[in-house]
C-alpha cells in the first residue's frame, strides 16, 4: 500500500477523492491559526508575542469518494487578534464534538499587554491526540525594549515552543519559537535573540545586531525554524524581526511539504532619546502553518517616531493521509 498525503488550506468543504471508500481509514490532522503579535503604541512598552495554533489528530471511516465534508481553516490573524480554529467534521457543518466525526484544533491567543498570548489549548480541542501550541514570548515593561517573539504551532508528536522574551534592559527583539524543536532565545541587550530550531532541526533565523548600523533579524528556514529578533536602535531605527519558517514534517504526494510553522520574531525597539524621525521594528510573520506573529518593538514617544507593528500569524491547515493500493502491485493470472 502507498500513503497519500494532501493538505487543505482554503474553502469550506472537501470533496473526498477517488480511492477512498467507507472502509478506508483516513487520518485527519488539524493545525489552528496563529495569533498576531502585539501592536505597540508610542511611549508604551511592547505587547507580547502571539500564541501558536494547537494540533488535533484523529482517524475517521465511513466516507466515500464524492462526499462533501465540511471544513474550516483557521485564519492567521493580524496584530492583536486571536488565530482562528481549524476543523473537519464528516457528520455536520459545524465543529465536531466527537473524535470519531473529525478533529478540531484551536487557534492561538493574542497577547494581553506585555504577557505573551497563550498557544491554542487542548482542553477545548477535539481529537484522539491533542497538543497545545507554543505561547508567545513576554516583555517586562521597558518603553524602548524589543518585541517578544511569537510561539510555534505544533504537530501531534509534541507541543509547540514559546517565543523569546525581552526585558526592560534589552531593545533587541526576542527570537521566534522553532517548530517542535526549541524555544526562541531571549534578546541580549540590543542584539536580537536567535530563532528556535525547527521540527526537522533546521536552524532558526539569526538575531539582528546593534549598530551602527543595526540589522534586521533573519527569517527562519523551512523546517519551522523561528525568525531571528530584530536588532535594537540607540538613537536609530529598531529593525524588523524575521519571519517564522514553514513547517516540513509532512511530505505531500503532490509535491512540497507542510507542518507546524515557526514563530515570528519580535521587532527591535528604538531608544530615540531626544531625536525624532525614527521607528521601532515590526514583528515577523508567523510561519505556515499556525505560527504566532512576533510583537512590534517599543519606542520612546518623541514627535514623529513610529512604533512597531505586530506580525501576522500563520494560517491553519488540514493534513489528510490515507492508504491506497500501490501502483506497482496487482493481481496477475497465468493462462494455460
mmCIF file of C-alpha atoms in Angstrom:
data_model
loop_
_atom_site.group_PDB
_atom_site.id
_atom_site.type_symbol
_atom_site.label_atom_id
_atom_site.label_comp_id
_atom_site.label_asym_id
_atom_site.label_seq_id
_atom_site.Cartn_x
_atom_site.Cartn_y
_atom_site.Cartn_z
ATOM 1 C CA UNK A 1 0.000 0.000 0.000
ATOM 2 C CA UNK A 2 1.073 3.576 -0.654
ATOM 3 C CA UNK A 3 0.216 6.529 1.591
ATOM 4 C CA UNK A 4 -1.389 9.620 0.076
ATOM 5 C CA UNK A 5 -0.743 12.886 1.954
ATOM 6 C CA UNK A 6 -2.529 16.091 0.988
ATOM 7 C CA UNK A 7 -3.200 19.488 2.543
ATOM 8 C CA UNK A 8 -6.296 21.699 2.677
ATOM 9 C CA UNK A 9 -5.701 25.442 3.025
ATOM 10 C CA UNK A 10 -8.889 27.065 1.692
ATOM 11 C CA UNK A 11 -12.607 26.503 1.342
ATOM 12 C CA UNK A 12 -15.470 25.286 3.497
ATOM 13 C CA UNK A 13 -15.836 21.769 2.067
ATOM 14 C CA UNK A 14 -13.545 18.947 0.993
ATOM 15 C CA UNK A 15 -14.590 16.624 -1.821
ATOM 16 C CA UNK A 16 -13.471 13.111 -0.927
ATOM 17 C CA UNK A 17 -11.183 11.899 -3.734
ATOM 18 C CA UNK A 18 -11.249 8.704 -5.723
ATOM 19 C CA UNK A 19 -9.588 5.829 -3.882
ATOM 20 C CA UNK A 20 -11.414 6.310 -0.574
ATOM 21 C CA UNK A 21 -14.310 4.026 0.333
ATOM 22 C CA UNK A 22 -16.315 3.504 3.511
ATOM 23 C CA UNK A 23 -13.727 1.111 4.939
ATOM 24 C CA UNK A 24 -10.730 3.398 4.319
ATOM 25 C CA UNK A 25 -9.073 4.694 7.481
ATOM 26 C CA UNK A 26 -8.433 8.398 6.957
ATOM 27 C CA UNK A 27 -6.078 10.278 9.274
ATOM 28 C CA UNK A 28 -7.037 13.916 9.858
ATOM 29 C CA UNK A 29 -4.502 16.383 11.295
ATOM 30 C CA UNK A 30 -5.717 19.925 12.034
ATOM 31 C CA UNK A 31 -3.457 22.852 12.986
ATOM 32 C CA UNK A 32 -5.109 26.046 14.249
ATOM 33 C CA UNK A 33 -4.231 29.539 13.057
ATOM 34 C CA UNK A 34 -1.576 31.609 14.806
ATOM 35 C CA UNK A 35 -2.415 34.806 16.660
ATOM 36 C CA UNK A 36 -0.995 38.115 15.517
ATOM 37 C CA UNK A 37 1.812 39.655 17.529
ATOM 38 C CA UNK A 38 1.111 42.574 19.808
ATOM 39 C CA UNK A 39 0.872 46.056 18.325
ATOM 40 C CA UNK A 40 2.798 48.728 20.192
ATOM 41 C CA UNK A 41 1.782 52.296 20.945
ATOM 42 C CA UNK A 42 4.345 55.090 21.002
ATOM 43 C CA UNK A 43 5.501 55.779 24.535
ATOM 44 C CA UNK A 44 4.423 52.398 25.889
ATOM 45 C CA UNK A 45 6.112 49.037 26.336
ATOM 46 C CA UNK A 46 5.664 46.418 23.623
ATOM 47 C CA UNK A 47 2.936 43.836 23.953
ATOM 48 C CA UNK A 48 3.652 40.106 23.972
ATOM 49 C CA UNK A 49 4.035 37.765 21.023
ATOM 50 C CA UNK A 50 1.114 35.821 19.551
ATOM 51 C CA UNK A 51 0.377 32.239 20.558
ATOM 52 C CA UNK A 52 0.805 29.403 18.049
ATOM 53 C CA UNK A 53 -2.000 27.145 16.864
ATOM 54 C CA UNK A 54 -2.795 23.806 18.514
ATOM 55 C CA UNK A 55 -2.828 20.440 16.737
ATOM 56 C CA UNK A 56 -5.506 17.746 16.913
ATOM 57 C CA UNK A 57 -5.298 14.387 15.147
ATOM 58 C CA UNK A 58 -7.868 11.652 14.679
ATOM 59 C CA UNK A 59 -8.899 8.857 12.301
ATOM 60 C CA UNK A 60 -12.270 8.557 10.609
ATOM 61 C CA UNK A 61 -14.015 5.975 8.436
ATOM 62 C CA UNK A 62 -17.348 5.795 6.644
ATOM 63 C CA UNK A 63 -16.729 8.357 3.908
ATOM 64 C CA UNK A 64 -16.649 7.608 0.196
ATOM 65 C CA UNK A 65 -15.371 9.266 -2.976
ATOM 66 C CA UNK A 66 -17.504 12.258 -3.964
ATOM 67 C CA UNK A 67 -18.781 13.051 -0.441
ATOM 68 C CA UNK A 68 -18.632 16.722 0.570
ATOM 69 C CA UNK A 69 -17.083 17.062 4.036
ATOM 70 C CA UNK A 70 -17.380 20.325 5.994
ATOM 71 C CA UNK A 71 -14.123 22.018 6.978
ATOM 72 C CA UNK A 72 -12.862 25.317 8.403
ATOM 73 C CA UNK A 73 -9.323 26.679 8.028
ATOM 74 C CA UNK A 74 -8.228 28.882 10.906
ATOM 75 C CA UNK A 75 -7.133 32.383 9.983
ATOM 76 C CA UNK A 76 -3.659 33.543 10.809
ATOM 77 C CA UNK A 77 -4.739 36.844 12.237
ATOM 78 C CA UNK A 78 -3.445 40.410 12.243
ATOM 79 C CA UNK A 79 -1.686 42.132 15.129
ATOM 80 C CA UNK A 80 -3.607 41.854 18.384
ATOM 81 C CA UNK A 81 -6.171 39.266 17.207
ATOM 82 C CA UNK A 82 -6.617 35.583 18.046
ATOM 83 C CA UNK A 83 -5.893 32.883 15.483
ATOM 84 C CA UNK A 84 -8.858 31.016 14.030
ATOM 85 C CA UNK A 85 -9.905 27.432 14.759
ATOM 86 C CA UNK A 86 -9.333 24.655 12.211
ATOM 87 C CA UNK A 87 -11.667 21.664 11.972
ATOM 88 C CA UNK A 88 -13.096 18.855 9.833
ATOM 89 C CA UNK A 89 -16.435 17.158 10.516
ATOM 90 C CA UNK A 90 -17.781 14.275 8.427
ATOM 91 C CA UNK A 91 -21.240 14.415 10.064
ATOM 92 C CA UNK A 92 -22.250 18.102 10.258
ATOM 93 C CA UNK A 93 -21.413 21.596 9.003
ATOM 94 C CA UNK A 94 -20.099 22.732 12.387
ATOM 95 C CA UNK A 95 -17.072 21.912 14.514
ATOM 96 C CA UNK A 96 -17.085 18.281 15.708
ATOM 97 C CA UNK A 97 -17.626 17.264 19.304
ATOM 98 C CA UNK A 98 -16.579 13.621 18.816
ATOM 99 C CA UNK A 99 -13.204 12.396 17.566
ATOM 100 C CA UNK A 100 -14.998 9.716 15.505
ATOM 101 C CA UNK A 101 -16.512 12.542 13.413
ATOM 102 C CA UNK A 102 -13.357 14.610 12.929
ATOM 103 C CA UNK A 103 -10.895 16.930 14.613
ATOM 104 C CA UNK A 104 -10.858 20.476 15.993
ATOM 105 C CA UNK A 105 -7.662 22.448 16.701
ATOM 106 C CA UNK A 106 -7.861 25.787 18.472
ATOM 107 C CA UNK A 107 -6.142 28.914 17.244
ATOM 108 C CA UNK A 108 -3.547 30.733 19.318
ATOM 109 C CA UNK A 109 -4.499 33.655 21.548
ATOM 110 C CA UNK A 110 -3.326 37.234 21.219
ATOM 111 C CA UNK A 111 -1.221 38.819 23.943
ATOM 112 C CA UNK A 112 -2.672 40.573 26.976
ATOM 113 C CA UNK A 113 -0.435 43.584 27.459
ATOM 114 C CA UNK A 114 3.219 42.531 27.802
ATOM 115 C CA UNK A 115 2.272 38.924 28.619
ATOM 116 C CA UNK A 116 2.533 36.642 25.610
ATOM 117 C CA UNK A 117 -0.551 35.073 24.103
ATOM 118 C CA UNK A 118 -1.383 31.507 25.114
ATOM 119 C CA UNK A 119 -0.905 28.823 22.487
ATOM 120 C CA UNK A 120 -4.006 27.065 21.184
ATOM 121 C CA UNK A 121 -5.406 24.939 24.014
ATOM 122 C CA UNK A 122 -6.022 21.192 24.017
ATOM 123 C CA UNK A 123 -8.846 21.321 26.568
ATOM 124 C CA UNK A 124 -11.365 22.639 24.058
ATOM 125 C CA UNK A 125 -9.962 20.781 21.049
ATOM 126 C CA UNK A 126 -11.297 17.507 19.640
ATOM 127 C CA UNK A 127 -9.179 14.553 18.510
ATOM 128 C CA UNK A 128 -7.623 11.278 19.558
ATOM 129 C CA UNK A 129 -4.277 13.071 20.039
ATOM 130 C CA UNK A 130 -4.123 16.757 21.004
ATOM 131 C CA UNK A 131 -1.154 19.088 21.532
ATOM 132 C CA UNK A 132 -1.113 22.705 22.610
ATOM 133 C CA UNK A 133 0.535 25.494 20.602
ATOM 134 C CA UNK A 134 3.526 27.411 21.933
ATOM 135 C CA UNK A 135 2.991 30.576 23.967
ATOM 136 C CA UNK A 136 4.128 33.946 22.706
ATOM 137 C CA UNK A 137 7.122 35.497 24.447
ATOM 138 C CA UNK A 138 6.624 38.158 27.112
ATOM 139 C CA UNK A 139 8.184 41.543 27.792
ATOM 140 C CA UNK A 140 8.938 43.232 31.089
ATOM 141 C CA UNK A 141 7.823 46.763 30.523
ATOM 142 C CA UNK A 142 10.675 48.821 29.054
ATOM 143 C CA UNK A 143 9.322 51.570 26.808
ATOM 144 C CA UNK A 144 12.047 51.120 24.203
ATOM 145 C CA UNK A 145 12.539 47.374 24.641
ATOM 146 C CA UNK A 146 12.305 44.955 21.728
ATOM 147 C CA UNK A 147 9.157 42.995 20.943
ATOM 148 C CA UNK A 148 8.860 39.389 22.194
ATOM 149 C CA UNK A 149 8.760 36.530 19.685
ATOM 150 C CA UNK A 150 5.721 34.508 18.626
ATOM 151 C CA UNK A 151 5.026 30.940 19.725
ATOM 152 C CA UNK A 152 5.059 27.998 17.359
ATOM 153 C CA UNK A 153 2.344 25.779 16.070
ATOM 154 C CA UNK A 154 2.647 22.089 16.810
ATOM 155 C CA UNK A 155 2.185 18.617 15.395
ATOM 156 C CA UNK A 156 0.673 15.618 17.127
ATOM 157 C CA UNK A 157 4.137 14.437 18.201
ATOM 158 C CA UNK A 158 4.938 17.199 20.700
ATOM 159 C CA UNK A 159 3.693 20.547 21.965
ATOM 160 C CA UNK A 160 4.783 23.853 20.432
ATOM 161 C CA UNK A 161 7.572 26.045 21.754
ATOM 162 C CA UNK A 162 7.460 29.543 23.200
ATOM 163 C CA UNK A 163 8.809 32.693 21.624
ATOM 164 C CA UNK A 164 11.772 34.507 23.143
ATOM 165 C CA UNK A 165 11.275 37.115 25.855
ATOM 166 C CA UNK A 166 12.567 40.657 26.177
ATOM 167 C CA UNK A 167 13.445 42.731 29.219
ATOM 168 C CA UNK A 168 13.472 46.408 30.136
ATOM 169 C CA UNK A 169 17.229 46.431 29.566
ATOM 170 C CA UNK A 170 17.078 44.935 26.055
ATOM 171 C CA UNK A 171 15.852 46.682 22.950
ATOM 172 C CA UNK A 172 16.685 43.789 20.668
ATOM 173 C CA UNK A 173 13.689 41.666 19.611
ATOM 174 C CA UNK A 174 13.023 38.192 21.008
ATOM 175 C CA UNK A 175 13.533 35.201 18.726
ATOM 176 C CA UNK A 176 10.549 33.264 17.393
ATOM 177 C CA UNK A 177 9.883 29.789 18.724
ATOM 178 C CA UNK A 178 11.028 26.998 16.406
ATOM 179 C CA UNK A 179 8.506 24.378 15.315
ATOM 180 C CA UNK A 180 8.671 21.410 17.652
ATOM 181 C CA UNK A 181 12.441 21.828 18.053
ATOM 182 C CA UNK A 182 13.247 24.507 20.641
ATOM 183 C CA UNK A 183 12.103 27.790 22.139
ATOM 184 C CA UNK A 184 13.160 31.131 20.709
ATOM 185 C CA UNK A 185 16.060 32.791 22.509
ATOM 186 C CA UNK A 186 15.561 35.942 24.511
ATOM 187 C CA UNK A 187 17.149 39.194 23.419
ATOM 188 C CA UNK A 188 20.512 40.116 24.925
ATOM 189 C CA UNK A 189 20.949 43.864 25.249
ATOM 190 C CA UNK A 190 20.359 45.439 21.858
ATOM 191 C CA UNK A 191 21.019 42.233 19.935
ATOM 192 C CA UNK A 192 18.009 40.216 18.774
ATOM 193 C CA UNK A 193 17.552 36.666 20.034
ATOM 194 C CA UNK A 194 18.076 33.773 17.638
ATOM 195 C CA UNK A 195 15.045 31.817 16.470
ATOM 196 C CA UNK A 196 14.490 28.301 17.808
ATOM 197 C CA UNK A 197 15.396 25.245 15.766
ATOM 198 C CA UNK A 198 12.692 23.653 13.661
ATOM 199 C CA UNK A 199 10.816 20.355 13.614
ATOM 200 C CA UNK A 200 13.439 18.917 11.278
ATOM 201 C CA UNK A 201 16.238 20.552 13.334
ATOM 202 C CA UNK A 202 16.752 23.263 10.727
ATOM 203 C CA UNK A 203 18.182 26.419 12.228
ATOM 204 C CA UNK A 204 16.175 29.435 13.245
ATOM 205 C CA UNK A 205 16.977 32.890 11.933
ATOM 206 C CA UNK A 206 19.921 34.773 13.408
ATOM 207 C CA UNK A 207 19.158 37.677 15.687
ATOM 208 C CA UNK A 208 19.901 41.141 14.359
ATOM 209 C CA UNK A 209 22.802 43.107 15.813
ATOM 210 C CA UNK A 210 23.013 46.590 17.245
ATOM 211 C CA UNK A 211 24.718 49.223 15.133
ATOM 212 C CA UNK A 212 25.509 51.497 13.845
ATOM 213 C CA UNK A 213 24.006 50.271 11.683
ATOM 214 C CA UNK A 214 21.539 47.893 13.337
ATOM 215 C CA UNK A 215 20.429 44.909 11.265
ATOM 216 C CA UNK A 216 17.173 43.038 10.841
ATOM 217 C CA UNK A 217 16.632 39.540 12.161
ATOM 218 C CA UNK A 218 16.928 36.660 9.717
ATOM 219 C CA UNK A 219 13.962 34.573 8.609
ATOM 220 C CA UNK A 220 13.577 31.054 9.919
ATOM 221 C CA UNK A 221 14.360 28.319 7.412
ATOM 222 C CA UNK A 222 11.882 25.790 6.023
ATOM 223 C CA UNK A 223 11.586 23.110 8.664
ATOM 224 C CA UNK A 224 9.927 25.589 11.019
ATOM 225 C CA UNK A 225 12.890 27.441 12.401
ATOM 226 C CA UNK A 226 11.767 30.538 14.292
ATOM 227 C CA UNK A 227 12.606 34.007 12.994
ATOM 228 C CA UNK A 228 15.526 35.931 14.476
ATOM 229 C CA UNK A 229 14.801 39.008 16.594
ATOM 230 C CA UNK A 230 15.428 42.429 15.077
ATOM 231 C CA UNK A 231 18.397 44.464 16.289
ATOM 232 C CA UNK A 232 17.631 47.395 18.577
ATOM 233 C CA UNK A 233 18.369 51.017 17.723
ATOM 234 C CA UNK A 234 20.011 53.551 20.009
ATOM 235 C CA UNK A 235 19.188 56.988 18.591
ATOM 236 C CA UNK A 236 18.375 54.987 15.474
ATOM 237 C CA UNK A 237 15.674 52.767 13.962
ATOM 238 C CA UNK A 238 14.902 49.405 15.508
ATOM 239 C CA UNK A 239 14.940 46.674 12.888
ATOM 240 C CA UNK A 240 12.284 44.183 11.838
ATOM 241 C CA UNK A 241 12.074 40.690 13.271
ATOM 242 C CA UNK A 242 12.443 37.729 10.923
ATOM 243 C CA UNK A 243 9.526 35.598 9.762
ATOM 244 C CA UNK A 244 8.994 32.115 11.154
ATOM 245 C CA UNK A 245 9.960 29.262 8.848
ATOM 246 C CA UNK A 246 7.382 26.995 7.209
ATOM 247 C CA UNK A 247 6.824 23.538 8.670
ATOM 248 C CA UNK A 248 8.096 20.489 6.826
ATOM 249 C CA UNK A 249 7.111 17.457 8.898
ATOM 250 C CA UNK A 250 4.880 16.020 6.154
ATOM 251 C CA UNK A 251 5.888 15.289 2.554
ATOM 252 C CA UNK A 252 2.926 15.875 0.264
ATOM 253 C CA UNK A 253 2.068 13.452 -2.519
ATOM 254 C CA UNK A 254 1.612 16.312 -4.990
ATOM 255 C CA UNK A 255 4.987 17.771 -4.060
ATOM 256 C CA UNK A 256 6.220 20.076 -1.337
ATOM 257 C CA UNK A 257 5.964 19.844 2.422
ATOM 258 C CA UNK A 258 3.726 21.054 5.246
ATOM 259 C CA UNK A 259 3.822 21.148 9.024
ATOM 260 C CA UNK A 260 3.892 23.344 12.111
ATOM 261 C CA UNK A 261 5.234 26.836 11.432
ATOM 262 C CA UNK A 262 7.857 28.640 13.499
ATOM 263 C CA UNK A 263 7.050 31.790 15.421
ATOM 264 C CA UNK A 264 7.764 35.241 14.024
ATOM 265 C CA UNK A 265 10.416 37.214 15.884
ATOM 266 C CA UNK A 266 9.953 40.465 17.741
ATOM 267 C CA UNK A 267 10.965 43.778 16.222
ATOM 268 C CA UNK A 268 13.811 45.781 17.703
ATOM 269 C CA UNK A 269 12.981 48.687 19.983
ATOM 270 C CA UNK A 270 14.275 52.206 19.498
ATOM 271 C CA UNK A 271 15.657 54.423 22.230
ATOM 272 C CA UNK A 272 15.398 57.563 20.207
ATOM 273 C CA UNK A 273 16.381 59.856 23.072
ATOM 274 C CA UNK A 274 15.818 63.493 22.098
ATOM 275 C CA UNK A 275 15.764 62.683 18.390
ATOM 276 C CA UNK A 276 12.767 62.377 16.067
ATOM 277 C CA UNK A 277 12.082 60.587 12.809
ATOM 278 C CA UNK A 278 12.993 57.081 13.982
ATOM 279 C CA UNK A 279 10.887 53.950 14.151
ATOM 280 C CA UNK A 280 10.781 50.650 16.002
ATOM 281 C CA UNK A 281 10.972 47.362 14.124
ATOM 282 C CA UNK A 282 7.909 45.372 13.109
ATOM 283 C CA UNK A 283 7.297 41.850 14.348
ATOM 284 C CA UNK A 284 7.892 38.954 11.949
ATOM 285 C CA UNK A 285 5.068 36.921 10.414
ATOM 286 C CA UNK A 286 4.305 33.533 11.923
ATOM 287 C CA UNK A 287 5.338 30.637 9.686
ATOM 288 C CA UNK A 288 2.947 28.375 7.808
ATOM 289 C CA UNK A 289 1.234 26.712 9.308
ATOM 290 C CA UNK A 290 -0.063 28.193 12.569
ATOM 291 C CA UNK A 291 2.996 30.093 13.848
ATOM 292 C CA UNK A 292 2.318 33.088 16.116
ATOM 293 C CA UNK A 293 3.354 36.573 15.000
ATOM 294 C CA UNK A 294 6.134 38.487 16.728
ATOM 295 C CA UNK A 295 5.445 41.721 18.581
ATOM 296 C CA UNK A 296 6.401 45.148 17.313
ATOM 297 C CA UNK A 297 9.267 46.856 19.113
ATOM 298 C CA UNK A 298 8.780 49.551 21.747
ATOM 299 C CA UNK A 299 9.542 53.199 21.180
ATOM 300 C CA UNK A 300 10.099 56.375 23.107
ATOM 301 C CA UNK A 301 7.386 58.857 22.222
ATOM 302 C CA UNK A 302 9.107 61.777 20.528
ATOM 303 C CA UNK A 303 7.063 63.538 17.884
ATOM 304 C CA UNK A 304 7.301 61.750 14.559
ATOM 305 C CA UNK A 305 8.758 58.479 15.855
ATOM 306 C CA UNK A 306 6.803 55.406 14.707
ATOM 307 C CA UNK A 307 6.139 52.327 16.902
ATOM 308 C CA UNK A 308 6.433 48.776 15.597
ATOM 309 C CA UNK A 309 3.508 46.697 14.319
ATOM 310 C CA UNK A 310 2.931 43.088 15.311
ATOM 311 C CA UNK A 311 3.424 40.367 12.715
ATOM 312 C CA UNK A 312 0.505 38.398 11.266
ATOM 313 C CA UNK A 313 0.011 34.846 12.494
ATOM 314 C CA UNK A 314 0.422 31.871 10.152
ATOM 315 C CA UNK A 315 -2.771 30.356 8.742
ATOM 316 C CA UNK A 316 -4.048 26.960 9.844
ATOM 317 C CA UNK A 317 -4.107 23.801 7.747
ATOM 318 C CA UNK A 318 -5.716 20.362 7.496
ATOM 319 C CA UNK A 319 -3.473 17.475 6.513
ATOM 320 C CA UNK A 320 -5.144 14.284 5.230
ATOM 321 C CA UNK A 321 -3.472 10.877 4.985
ATOM 322 C CA UNK A 322 -4.859 7.568 3.700
ATOM 323 C CA UNK A 323 -3.572 4.362 2.108
ATOM 324 C CA UNK A 324 -4.257 3.200 -1.451
ATOM 325 C CA UNK A 325 -3.036 0.104 -3.318
ATOM 326 C CA UNK A 326 0.494 0.544 -4.599
ATOM 327 C CA UNK A 327 0.505 1.014 -8.370
ATOM 328 C CA UNK A 328 3.354 -1.461 -8.653
ATOM 329 C CA UNK A 329 1.331 -4.238 -7.069
ATOM 330 C CA UNK A 330 -1.563 -6.017 -8.678
ATOM 331 C CA UNK A 331 -3.132 -9.355 -9.363
ATOM 332 C CA UNK A 332 -1.611 -11.455 -12.101
ATOM 333 C CA UNK A 333 -3.240 -14.546 -13.628
ATOM 334 C CA UNK A 334 -1.394 -17.124 -15.641
ATOM 335 C CA UNK A 335 -3.302 -18.628 -18.564
ATOM 336 C CA UNK A 336 -2.593 -22.152 -19.727
#
